[in-house]
XYZ file of C-alpha atoms in Angstrom:
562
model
C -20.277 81.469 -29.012
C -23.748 80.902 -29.623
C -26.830 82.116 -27.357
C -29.482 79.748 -26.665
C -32.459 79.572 -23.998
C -31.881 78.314 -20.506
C -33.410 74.987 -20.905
C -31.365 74.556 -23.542
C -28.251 74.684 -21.448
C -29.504 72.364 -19.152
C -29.654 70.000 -21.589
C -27.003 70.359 -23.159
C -24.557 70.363 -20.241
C -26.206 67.207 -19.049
C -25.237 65.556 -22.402
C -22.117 67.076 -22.027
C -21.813 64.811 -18.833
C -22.880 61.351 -20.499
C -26.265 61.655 -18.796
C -28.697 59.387 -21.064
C -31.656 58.897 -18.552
C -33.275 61.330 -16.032
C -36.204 60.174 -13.649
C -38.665 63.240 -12.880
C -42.144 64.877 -12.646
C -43.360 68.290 -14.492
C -44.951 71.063 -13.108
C -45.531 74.981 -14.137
C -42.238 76.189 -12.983
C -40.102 73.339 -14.926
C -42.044 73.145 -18.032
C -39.459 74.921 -20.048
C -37.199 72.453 -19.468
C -39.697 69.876 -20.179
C -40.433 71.296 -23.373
C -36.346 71.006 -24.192
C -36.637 67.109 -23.348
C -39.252 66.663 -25.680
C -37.405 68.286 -28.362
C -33.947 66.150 -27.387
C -36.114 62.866 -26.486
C -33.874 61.107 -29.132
C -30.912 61.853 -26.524
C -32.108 61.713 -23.313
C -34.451 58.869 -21.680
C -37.157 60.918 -19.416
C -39.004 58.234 -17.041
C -42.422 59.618 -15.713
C -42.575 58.208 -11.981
C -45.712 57.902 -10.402
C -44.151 60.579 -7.544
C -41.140 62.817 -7.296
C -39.856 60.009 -4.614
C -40.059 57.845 -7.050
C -37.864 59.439 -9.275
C -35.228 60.584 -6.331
C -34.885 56.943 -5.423
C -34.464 55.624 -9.291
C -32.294 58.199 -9.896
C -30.564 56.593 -6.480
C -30.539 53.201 -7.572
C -29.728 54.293 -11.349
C -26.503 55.923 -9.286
C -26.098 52.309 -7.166
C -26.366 49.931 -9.996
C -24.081 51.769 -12.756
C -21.569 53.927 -10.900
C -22.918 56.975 -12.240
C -24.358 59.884 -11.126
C -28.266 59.584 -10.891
C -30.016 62.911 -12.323
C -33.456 63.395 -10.920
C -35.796 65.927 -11.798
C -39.304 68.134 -10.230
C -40.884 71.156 -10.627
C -41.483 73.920 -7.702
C -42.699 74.052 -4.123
C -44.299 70.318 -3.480
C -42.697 68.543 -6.245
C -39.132 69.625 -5.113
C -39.984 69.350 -1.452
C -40.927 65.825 -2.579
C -37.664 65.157 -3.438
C -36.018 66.050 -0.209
C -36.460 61.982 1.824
C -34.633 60.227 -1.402
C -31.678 63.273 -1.561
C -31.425 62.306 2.468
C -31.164 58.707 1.430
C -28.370 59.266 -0.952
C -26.507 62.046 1.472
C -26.235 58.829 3.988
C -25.348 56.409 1.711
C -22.915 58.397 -0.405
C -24.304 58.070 -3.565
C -23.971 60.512 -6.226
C -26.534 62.154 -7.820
C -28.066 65.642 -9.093
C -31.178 66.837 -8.386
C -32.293 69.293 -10.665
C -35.321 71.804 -9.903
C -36.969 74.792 -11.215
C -38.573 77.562 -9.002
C -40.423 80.755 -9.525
C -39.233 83.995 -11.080
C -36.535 86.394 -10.084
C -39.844 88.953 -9.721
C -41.229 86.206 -7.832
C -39.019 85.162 -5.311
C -39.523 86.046 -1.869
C -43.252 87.131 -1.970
C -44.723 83.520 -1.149
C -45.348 82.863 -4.308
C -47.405 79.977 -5.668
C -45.620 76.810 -5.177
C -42.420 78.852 -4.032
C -39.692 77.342 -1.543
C -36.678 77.479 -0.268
C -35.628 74.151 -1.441
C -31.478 74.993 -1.684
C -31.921 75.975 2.036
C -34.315 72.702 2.890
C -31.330 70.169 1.281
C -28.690 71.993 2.838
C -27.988 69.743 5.658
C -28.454 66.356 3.368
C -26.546 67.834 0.314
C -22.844 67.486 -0.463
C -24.116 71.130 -1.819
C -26.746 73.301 -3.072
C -27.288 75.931 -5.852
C -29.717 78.221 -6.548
C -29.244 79.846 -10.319
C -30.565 83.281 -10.832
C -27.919 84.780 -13.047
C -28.314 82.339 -16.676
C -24.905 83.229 -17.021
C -23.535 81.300 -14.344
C -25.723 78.110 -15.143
C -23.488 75.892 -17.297
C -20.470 75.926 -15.157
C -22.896 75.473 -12.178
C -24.373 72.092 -13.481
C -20.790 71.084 -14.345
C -19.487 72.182 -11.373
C -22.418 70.090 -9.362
C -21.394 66.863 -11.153
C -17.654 67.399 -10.055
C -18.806 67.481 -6.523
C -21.516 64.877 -6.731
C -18.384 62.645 -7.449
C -14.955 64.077 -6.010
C -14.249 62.609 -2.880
C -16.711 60.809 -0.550
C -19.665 61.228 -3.712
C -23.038 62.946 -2.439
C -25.974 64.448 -3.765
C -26.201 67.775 -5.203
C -29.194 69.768 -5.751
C -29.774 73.074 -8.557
C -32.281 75.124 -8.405
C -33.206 77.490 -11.364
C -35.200 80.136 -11.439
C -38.040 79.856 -14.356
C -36.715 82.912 -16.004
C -33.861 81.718 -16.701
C -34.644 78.485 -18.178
C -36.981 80.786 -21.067
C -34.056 83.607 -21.845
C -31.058 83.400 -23.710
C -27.438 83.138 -22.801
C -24.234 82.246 -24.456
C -23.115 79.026 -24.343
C -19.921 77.007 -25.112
C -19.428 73.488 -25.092
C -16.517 71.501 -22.655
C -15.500 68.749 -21.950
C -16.260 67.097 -18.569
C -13.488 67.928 -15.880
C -12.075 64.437 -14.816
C -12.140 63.774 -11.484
C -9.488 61.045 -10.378
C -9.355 59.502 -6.999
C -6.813 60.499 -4.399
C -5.067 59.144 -1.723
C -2.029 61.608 -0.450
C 0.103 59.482 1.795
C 2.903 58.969 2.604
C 5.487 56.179 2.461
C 5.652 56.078 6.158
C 1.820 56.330 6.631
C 1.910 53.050 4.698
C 5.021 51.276 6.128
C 3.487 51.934 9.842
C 0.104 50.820 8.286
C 1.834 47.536 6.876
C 3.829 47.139 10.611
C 0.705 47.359 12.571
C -0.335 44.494 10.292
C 2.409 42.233 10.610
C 2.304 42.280 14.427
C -1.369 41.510 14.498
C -1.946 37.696 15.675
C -5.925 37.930 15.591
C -6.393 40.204 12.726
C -9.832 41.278 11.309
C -11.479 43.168 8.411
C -14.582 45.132 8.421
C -16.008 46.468 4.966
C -18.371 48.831 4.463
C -19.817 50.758 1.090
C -17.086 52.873 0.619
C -15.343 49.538 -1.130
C -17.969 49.420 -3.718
C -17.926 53.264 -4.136
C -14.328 52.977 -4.894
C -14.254 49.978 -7.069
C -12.072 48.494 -4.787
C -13.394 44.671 -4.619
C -10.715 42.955 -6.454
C -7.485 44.735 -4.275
C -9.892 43.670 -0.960
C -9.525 40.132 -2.170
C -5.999 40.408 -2.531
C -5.631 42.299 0.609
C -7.767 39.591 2.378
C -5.804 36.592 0.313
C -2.247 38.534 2.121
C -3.349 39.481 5.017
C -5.193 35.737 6.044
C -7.715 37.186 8.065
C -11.473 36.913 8.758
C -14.003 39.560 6.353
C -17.577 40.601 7.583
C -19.367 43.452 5.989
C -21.735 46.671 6.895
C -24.645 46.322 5.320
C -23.298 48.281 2.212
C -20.303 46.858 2.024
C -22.295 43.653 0.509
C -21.265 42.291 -2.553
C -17.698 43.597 -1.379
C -16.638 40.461 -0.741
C -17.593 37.217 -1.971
C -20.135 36.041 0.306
C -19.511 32.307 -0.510
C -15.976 32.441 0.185
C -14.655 30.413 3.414
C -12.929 33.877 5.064
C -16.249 35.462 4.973
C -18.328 35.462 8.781
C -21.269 37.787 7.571
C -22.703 40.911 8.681
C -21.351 42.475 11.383
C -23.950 44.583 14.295
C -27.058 44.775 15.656
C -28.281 41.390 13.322
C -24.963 40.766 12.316
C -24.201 36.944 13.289
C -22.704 35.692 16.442
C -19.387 34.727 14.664
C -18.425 38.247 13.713
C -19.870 40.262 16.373
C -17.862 37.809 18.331
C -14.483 37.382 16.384
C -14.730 41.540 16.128
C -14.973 42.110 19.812
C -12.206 39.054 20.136
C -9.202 40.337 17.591
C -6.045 42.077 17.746
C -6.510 44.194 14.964
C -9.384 45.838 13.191
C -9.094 46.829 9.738
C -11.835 48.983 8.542
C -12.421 49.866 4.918
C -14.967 52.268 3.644
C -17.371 52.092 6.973
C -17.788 54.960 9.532
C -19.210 52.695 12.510
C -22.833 53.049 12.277
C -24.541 52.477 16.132
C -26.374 49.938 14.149
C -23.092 48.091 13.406
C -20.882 48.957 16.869
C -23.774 48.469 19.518
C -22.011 49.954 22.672
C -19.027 51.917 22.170
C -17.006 51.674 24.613
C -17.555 47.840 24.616
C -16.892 47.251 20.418
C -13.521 46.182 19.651
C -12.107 46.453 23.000
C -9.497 44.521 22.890
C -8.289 45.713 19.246
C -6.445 48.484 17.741
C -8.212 50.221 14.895
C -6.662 50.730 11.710
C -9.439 52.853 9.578
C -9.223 53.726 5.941
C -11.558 55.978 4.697
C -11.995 58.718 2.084
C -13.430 60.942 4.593
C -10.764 62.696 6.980
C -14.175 63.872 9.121
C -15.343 59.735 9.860
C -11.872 59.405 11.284
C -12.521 58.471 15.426
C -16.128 60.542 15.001
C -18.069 57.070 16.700
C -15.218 54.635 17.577
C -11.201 56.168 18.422
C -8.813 55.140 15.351
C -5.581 53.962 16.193
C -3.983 54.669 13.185
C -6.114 56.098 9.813
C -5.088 55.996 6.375
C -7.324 58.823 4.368
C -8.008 58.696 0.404
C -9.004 55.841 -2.068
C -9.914 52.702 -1.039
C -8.423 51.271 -4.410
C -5.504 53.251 -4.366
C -4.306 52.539 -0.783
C -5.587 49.020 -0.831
C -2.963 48.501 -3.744
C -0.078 50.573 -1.746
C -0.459 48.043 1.306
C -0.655 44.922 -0.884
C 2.323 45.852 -2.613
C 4.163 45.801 0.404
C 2.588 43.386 2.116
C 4.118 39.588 1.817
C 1.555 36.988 2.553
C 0.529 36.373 6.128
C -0.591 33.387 8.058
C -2.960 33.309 11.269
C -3.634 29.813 11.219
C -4.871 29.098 14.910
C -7.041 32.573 14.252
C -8.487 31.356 11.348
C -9.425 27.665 12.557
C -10.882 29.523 15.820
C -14.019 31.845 13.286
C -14.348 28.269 11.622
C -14.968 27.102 14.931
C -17.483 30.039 15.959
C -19.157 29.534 12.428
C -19.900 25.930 13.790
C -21.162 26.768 16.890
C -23.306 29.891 15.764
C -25.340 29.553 12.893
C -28.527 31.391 12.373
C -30.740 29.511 14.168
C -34.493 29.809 12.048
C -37.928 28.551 12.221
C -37.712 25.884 9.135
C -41.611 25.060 9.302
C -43.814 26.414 6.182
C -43.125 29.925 4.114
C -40.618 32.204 5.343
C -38.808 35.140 5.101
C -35.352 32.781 5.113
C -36.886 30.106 2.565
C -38.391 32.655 0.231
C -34.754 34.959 0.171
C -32.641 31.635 0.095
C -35.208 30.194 -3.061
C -34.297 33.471 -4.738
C -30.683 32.997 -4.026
C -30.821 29.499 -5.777
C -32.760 30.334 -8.459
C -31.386 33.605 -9.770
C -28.059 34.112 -11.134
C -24.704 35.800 -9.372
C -24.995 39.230 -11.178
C -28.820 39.521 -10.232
C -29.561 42.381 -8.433
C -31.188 42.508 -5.264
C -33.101 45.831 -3.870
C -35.069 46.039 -0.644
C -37.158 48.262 1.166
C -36.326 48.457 5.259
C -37.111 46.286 8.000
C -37.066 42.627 8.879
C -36.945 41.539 4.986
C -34.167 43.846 4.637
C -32.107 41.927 7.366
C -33.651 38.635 6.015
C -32.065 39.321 2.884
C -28.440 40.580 4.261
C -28.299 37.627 6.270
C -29.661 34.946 3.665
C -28.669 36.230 0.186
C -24.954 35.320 -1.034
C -23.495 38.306 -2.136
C -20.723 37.763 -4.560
C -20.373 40.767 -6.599
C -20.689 44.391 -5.965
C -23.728 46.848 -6.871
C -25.977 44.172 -6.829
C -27.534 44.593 -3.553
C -29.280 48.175 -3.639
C -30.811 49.137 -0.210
C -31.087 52.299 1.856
C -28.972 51.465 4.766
C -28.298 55.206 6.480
C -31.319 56.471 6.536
C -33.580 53.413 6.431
C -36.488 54.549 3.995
C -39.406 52.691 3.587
C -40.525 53.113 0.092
C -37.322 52.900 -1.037
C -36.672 49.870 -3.000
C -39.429 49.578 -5.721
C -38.132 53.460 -7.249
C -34.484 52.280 -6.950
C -35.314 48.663 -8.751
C -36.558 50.620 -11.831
C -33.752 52.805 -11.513
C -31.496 49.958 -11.487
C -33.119 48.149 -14.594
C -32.437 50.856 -16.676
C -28.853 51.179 -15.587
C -28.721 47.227 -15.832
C -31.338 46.477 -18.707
C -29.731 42.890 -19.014
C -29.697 41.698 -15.324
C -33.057 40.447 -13.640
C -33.919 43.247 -10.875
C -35.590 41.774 -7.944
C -37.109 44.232 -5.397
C -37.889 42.661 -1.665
C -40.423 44.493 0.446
C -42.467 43.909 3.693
C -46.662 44.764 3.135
C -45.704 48.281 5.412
C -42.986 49.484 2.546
C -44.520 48.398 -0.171
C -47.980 50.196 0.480
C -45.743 53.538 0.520
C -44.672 53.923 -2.766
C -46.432 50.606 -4.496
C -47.615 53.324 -7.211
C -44.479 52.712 -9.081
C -45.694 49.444 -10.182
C -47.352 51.749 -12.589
C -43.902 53.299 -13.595
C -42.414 49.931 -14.517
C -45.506 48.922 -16.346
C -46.083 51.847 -18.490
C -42.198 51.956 -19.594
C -41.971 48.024 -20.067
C -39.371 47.962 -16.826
C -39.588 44.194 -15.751
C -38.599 44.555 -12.230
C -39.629 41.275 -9.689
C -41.854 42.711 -6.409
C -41.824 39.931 -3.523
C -43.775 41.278 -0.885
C -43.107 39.444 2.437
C -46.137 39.845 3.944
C -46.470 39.414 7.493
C -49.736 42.191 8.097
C -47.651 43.687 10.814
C -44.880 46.522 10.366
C -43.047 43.330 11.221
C -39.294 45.517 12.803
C -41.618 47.803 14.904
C -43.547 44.656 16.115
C -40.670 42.409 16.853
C -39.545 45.534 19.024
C -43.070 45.929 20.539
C -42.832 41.740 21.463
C -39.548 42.148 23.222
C -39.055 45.346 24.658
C -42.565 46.946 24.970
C -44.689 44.270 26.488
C -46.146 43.189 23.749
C -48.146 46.199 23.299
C -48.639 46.259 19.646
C -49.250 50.057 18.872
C -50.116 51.001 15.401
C -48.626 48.334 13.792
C -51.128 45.502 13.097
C -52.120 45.686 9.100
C -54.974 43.071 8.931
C -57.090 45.433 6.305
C -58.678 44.293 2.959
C -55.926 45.776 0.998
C -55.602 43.068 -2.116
C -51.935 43.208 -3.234
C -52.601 41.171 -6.270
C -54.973 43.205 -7.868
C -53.701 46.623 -7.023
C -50.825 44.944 -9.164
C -53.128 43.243 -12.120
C -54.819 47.120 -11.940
C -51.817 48.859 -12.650
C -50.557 46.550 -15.353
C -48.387 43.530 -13.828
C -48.741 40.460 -13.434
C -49.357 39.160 -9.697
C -49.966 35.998 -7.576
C -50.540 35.380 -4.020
C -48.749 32.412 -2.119
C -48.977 30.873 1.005
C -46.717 27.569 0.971
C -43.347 26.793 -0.012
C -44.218 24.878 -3.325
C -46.848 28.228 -4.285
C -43.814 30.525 -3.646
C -41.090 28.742 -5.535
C -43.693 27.753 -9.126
C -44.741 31.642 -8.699
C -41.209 33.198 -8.655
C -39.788 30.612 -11.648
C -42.756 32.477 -13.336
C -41.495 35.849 -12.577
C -37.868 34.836 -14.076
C -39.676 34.147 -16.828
C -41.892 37.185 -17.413
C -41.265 39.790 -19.797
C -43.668 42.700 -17.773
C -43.133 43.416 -14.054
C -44.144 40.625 -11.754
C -45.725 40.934 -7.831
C -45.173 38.085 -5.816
C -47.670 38.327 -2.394
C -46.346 36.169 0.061
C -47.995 35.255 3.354
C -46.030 34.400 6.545
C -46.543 34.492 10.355
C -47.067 37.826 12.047
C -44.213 36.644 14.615
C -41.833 35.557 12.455
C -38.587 37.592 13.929
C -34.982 38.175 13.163
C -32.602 36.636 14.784
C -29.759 37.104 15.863
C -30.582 40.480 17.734
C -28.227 43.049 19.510
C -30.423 45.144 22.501
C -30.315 48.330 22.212
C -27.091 49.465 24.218
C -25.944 46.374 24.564
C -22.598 45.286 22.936
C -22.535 43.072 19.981
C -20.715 40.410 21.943
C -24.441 39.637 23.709
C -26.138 39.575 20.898
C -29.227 36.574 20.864
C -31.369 34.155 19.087
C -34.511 32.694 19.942
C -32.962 29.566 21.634
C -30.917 32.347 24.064
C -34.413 34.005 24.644
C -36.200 30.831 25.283
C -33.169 30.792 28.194
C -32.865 34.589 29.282
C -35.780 36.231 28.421
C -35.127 40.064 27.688
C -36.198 42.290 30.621
């Protein structure tokens, strides 16, 4: 058993665990490790982000995009603390990843030291875990133990922390082979047989998916399940890509801008099958008012999601995949006619009702749906563009919308586009942002510049904080506080200064000639788009109110919110 340095471990257990590409930021107390990447550069990918958020939210969308575990990587004090908002995005999405930092000496800890923190403590509540390594002796089978968790179960970020004396002294070290983790769902044949009964007797019958589909690979025993079952789909906003967003069974998203047909046909059924969601307020409005006339049969891989926001019937825990295929194996196909022909009928009364006249958010997402192909992959940032493009974009294939949904991070999207263009080198990567996200983290441009990453930026810019306003405009009195943007910030040559290629548009014909461009470019591409300050998202759920009332702008024009 040989003995070799710290850093060296590191490295080698990460290899150990298929890990070709890491996303990080040096500093003092990491630099031996830094100095073991250079040696093993041939091995492992290391992309310099232009912030340590940067590289938590490529290592996110690295995670998103591929299926496995994002590694992530900072120094000390400020550059692990910097960390700590894209950990919290994965922790609420379920994504796995490991976050890997180095802190101060043994001597060292304790005494305030320069650049020391508690960072195992500050990730503990948006962690599946957290280690800190003092004893070198313990640090192989804690990295392998980290992936294990980053990926057993419900998967979830996982952060190390080493002390820097252990990544500079030597310690034995054997090689192993990674522990495989295989998915689990422990019930029983009368769990399933009551499951399948409760399905049978359903006359209005309807299924709700969220991420935990995706995080499965569950998609093609959801369209059998769907195909058997002959009921209407809608989706979280995770769960799409699930399910085929072109196909006739589909209604759309479901909640607070969910559309009218399945916030309706939900609060309408029999029967509510849930897969992989945990009932977000966003997506069940008022409680005691979602589903009411329905029992709830939820599946999840989480036993603790199980009636925590809405009461469960009946629950099936493990697998997606694996109890999707126990049901549909016992299942003989269904038929709900009458059901079915009454969504078609909702569809036809309730489509999204938008404003048609010059550039908008829905023209510019719906041009991107045309142009680009089926296994493009589309990342946004949060707020009205994010909606625009759950609502506009067809899904049809999982992983290939990339968005921080739980937590709602602006700043998000451009890290986790470069971290899905190096999972996905062959797909086009487009990244959707409103002006307030992408002035957060729009440093990354440099990232995908300096590494040749050719990731699409569409800025929808409205010059508001265009969510925060459309609340201000119907529930504040128009008071618009700290959220009006009308500065001399030029998108287009921040862009051009850091390397990429950029062009500002302000019609329909502009937009469309400027993003066939962007297919067509081999560096990164900004595409500044200019739209109305007012443009809003419709339709809209108040706050406490169930998402049987939710409203357009047609309903406004009628019942203006009080």
């Amino acid at each position: 058993m040989a003995k070799i340095s710290g850093s060296k471990i590191i490295v080698e257990c990460l290899l150990e665990q298929g890990v070709d590409t890491v996303f990080g930021y040096p500093g003092g107390a990491i630099l031996n490790l830094y100095d073991e990447l250079y040696k093993n550069q041939d091995k492992i990918r290391h992309i310099l982000t232009s912030h340590e958020q940067g590289a938590s939210h490529a290592a996110d969308g690295y995670a998103r995009a591929s299926g496995k575990v994002g590694v992530c990587l900072a120094t000390s004090g400020p550059g692990a603390t910097n960390l700590v908002t894209g950990i919290a995005s994965a922790y609420m999405d379920s994504i796995p990843m490991v976050a890997i930092t180095c802190n101060v000496g043994n001597n060292l800890l304790g005494k305030d030291s320069f650049q020391e923190v508690d960072i195992s403590g500050i990730v503990m509540p948006v962690t599946k875990y957290s280690f800190i390594v003092k004893d070198g002796n313990k640090l192989a089978d804690t990295i392998r133990r980290a992936f294990k968790i980053a990926v057993t179960g419900r998967p979830g970020p996982v952060l190390i922390d080493i002390t820097k004396d252990v990544t500079g002294e030597s310690f034995e070290y054997e090689y192993k082979e990674p522990e495989k983790v295989s998915p689990k769902a422990d019930i029983s044949e009368e769990d399933i047989l009551n499951a399948v009964s409760l399905i049978r007797g359903a006359k209005k019958p309807y299924i709700l998916v969220g991420g935990g589909v995706i995080l499965s690979n569950a998609s093609e025993e959801l369209r059998t399940f769907v195909s058997k079952t002959d009921a209407p789909v809608a989706d979280t906003l995770m769960g799409k890509g699930t399910f085929d967003g072109s196909d006739p069974k589909y209604t759309g998203m479901v909640g607070m801008h969910g559309t009218k047909t399945s916030n309706l046909g939900i609060t309408e059924c029999d029967l509510l099958i849930v897969v992989g969601a945990r009932f977000s307020d966003r997506v069940i409005g008022n409680a005691k008012k979602f589903a009411r006339n329905a029992k709830i049969l939820h599946i999840d891989v989480d036993a603790a999601e199980i009636s925590k926001n809405i009461k469960a019937h009946y629950s099936l825990i493990g697998d997606a995949r694996l109890i999707l295929r126990k049901l549909n194996a016992r299942l003989d196909p269904l038929h709900h006619d009458e059901w079915i022909a009454h969504i078609e009928r909702l569809k036809d009364m309730y489509p999204i009702r938008t404003n048609k006249k010059g550039l908008t958010g829905e023209y510019i997402i719906e041009t991107i749906d045309k142009k680009t192909e089926d296994d493009t992959v589309i990342c946004t940032e949060v707020g009205q563009h994010q909606m625009w493009a759950a609502q506009f974009y067809k899904f049809t294939h999982p992983r290939t919308f990339i968005t921080s949904g739980g937590l709602g991070t602006m700043g998000y999207g451009l890290g986790a586009a470069i971290g899905a263009k190096v999972a996905k080198p062959d797909k086009t990567v487009v990244n959707i942002a409103g002006d307030g996200c992408f002035r957060m983290n729009m440093n990354e441009i440099a990232t995908a510049t300096r590494y040749d990453i050719p990731v699409i930026q569409v800025v929808i810019n409205n010059h508001v904080l265009g969510m925060v306003r459309q609340w201000q405009n119907l529930f504040y009195g128009k008071r618009y506080s700290q959220t009006i943007l009308r500065d001399k910030v030029d998108f287009v040559k921040l862009a051009e200064a850091m390397g990429a290629r950029a062009k500002k548009v302000t019609t329909k014909e502009e937009f469309d000639a400027a993003f066939d461009e962007a297919l067509k470019s081999e560096i990164t591409y900004v595409i500044d788009c200019e739209i109305d300050s007012d443009e809003k998202v419709f339709p809209m759920v108040s706050p406490g109110a169930a998402i049987s009332d939710a409203f357009d702008e047609k309903d406004l024009k009628l019942n203006p919110v009080k």
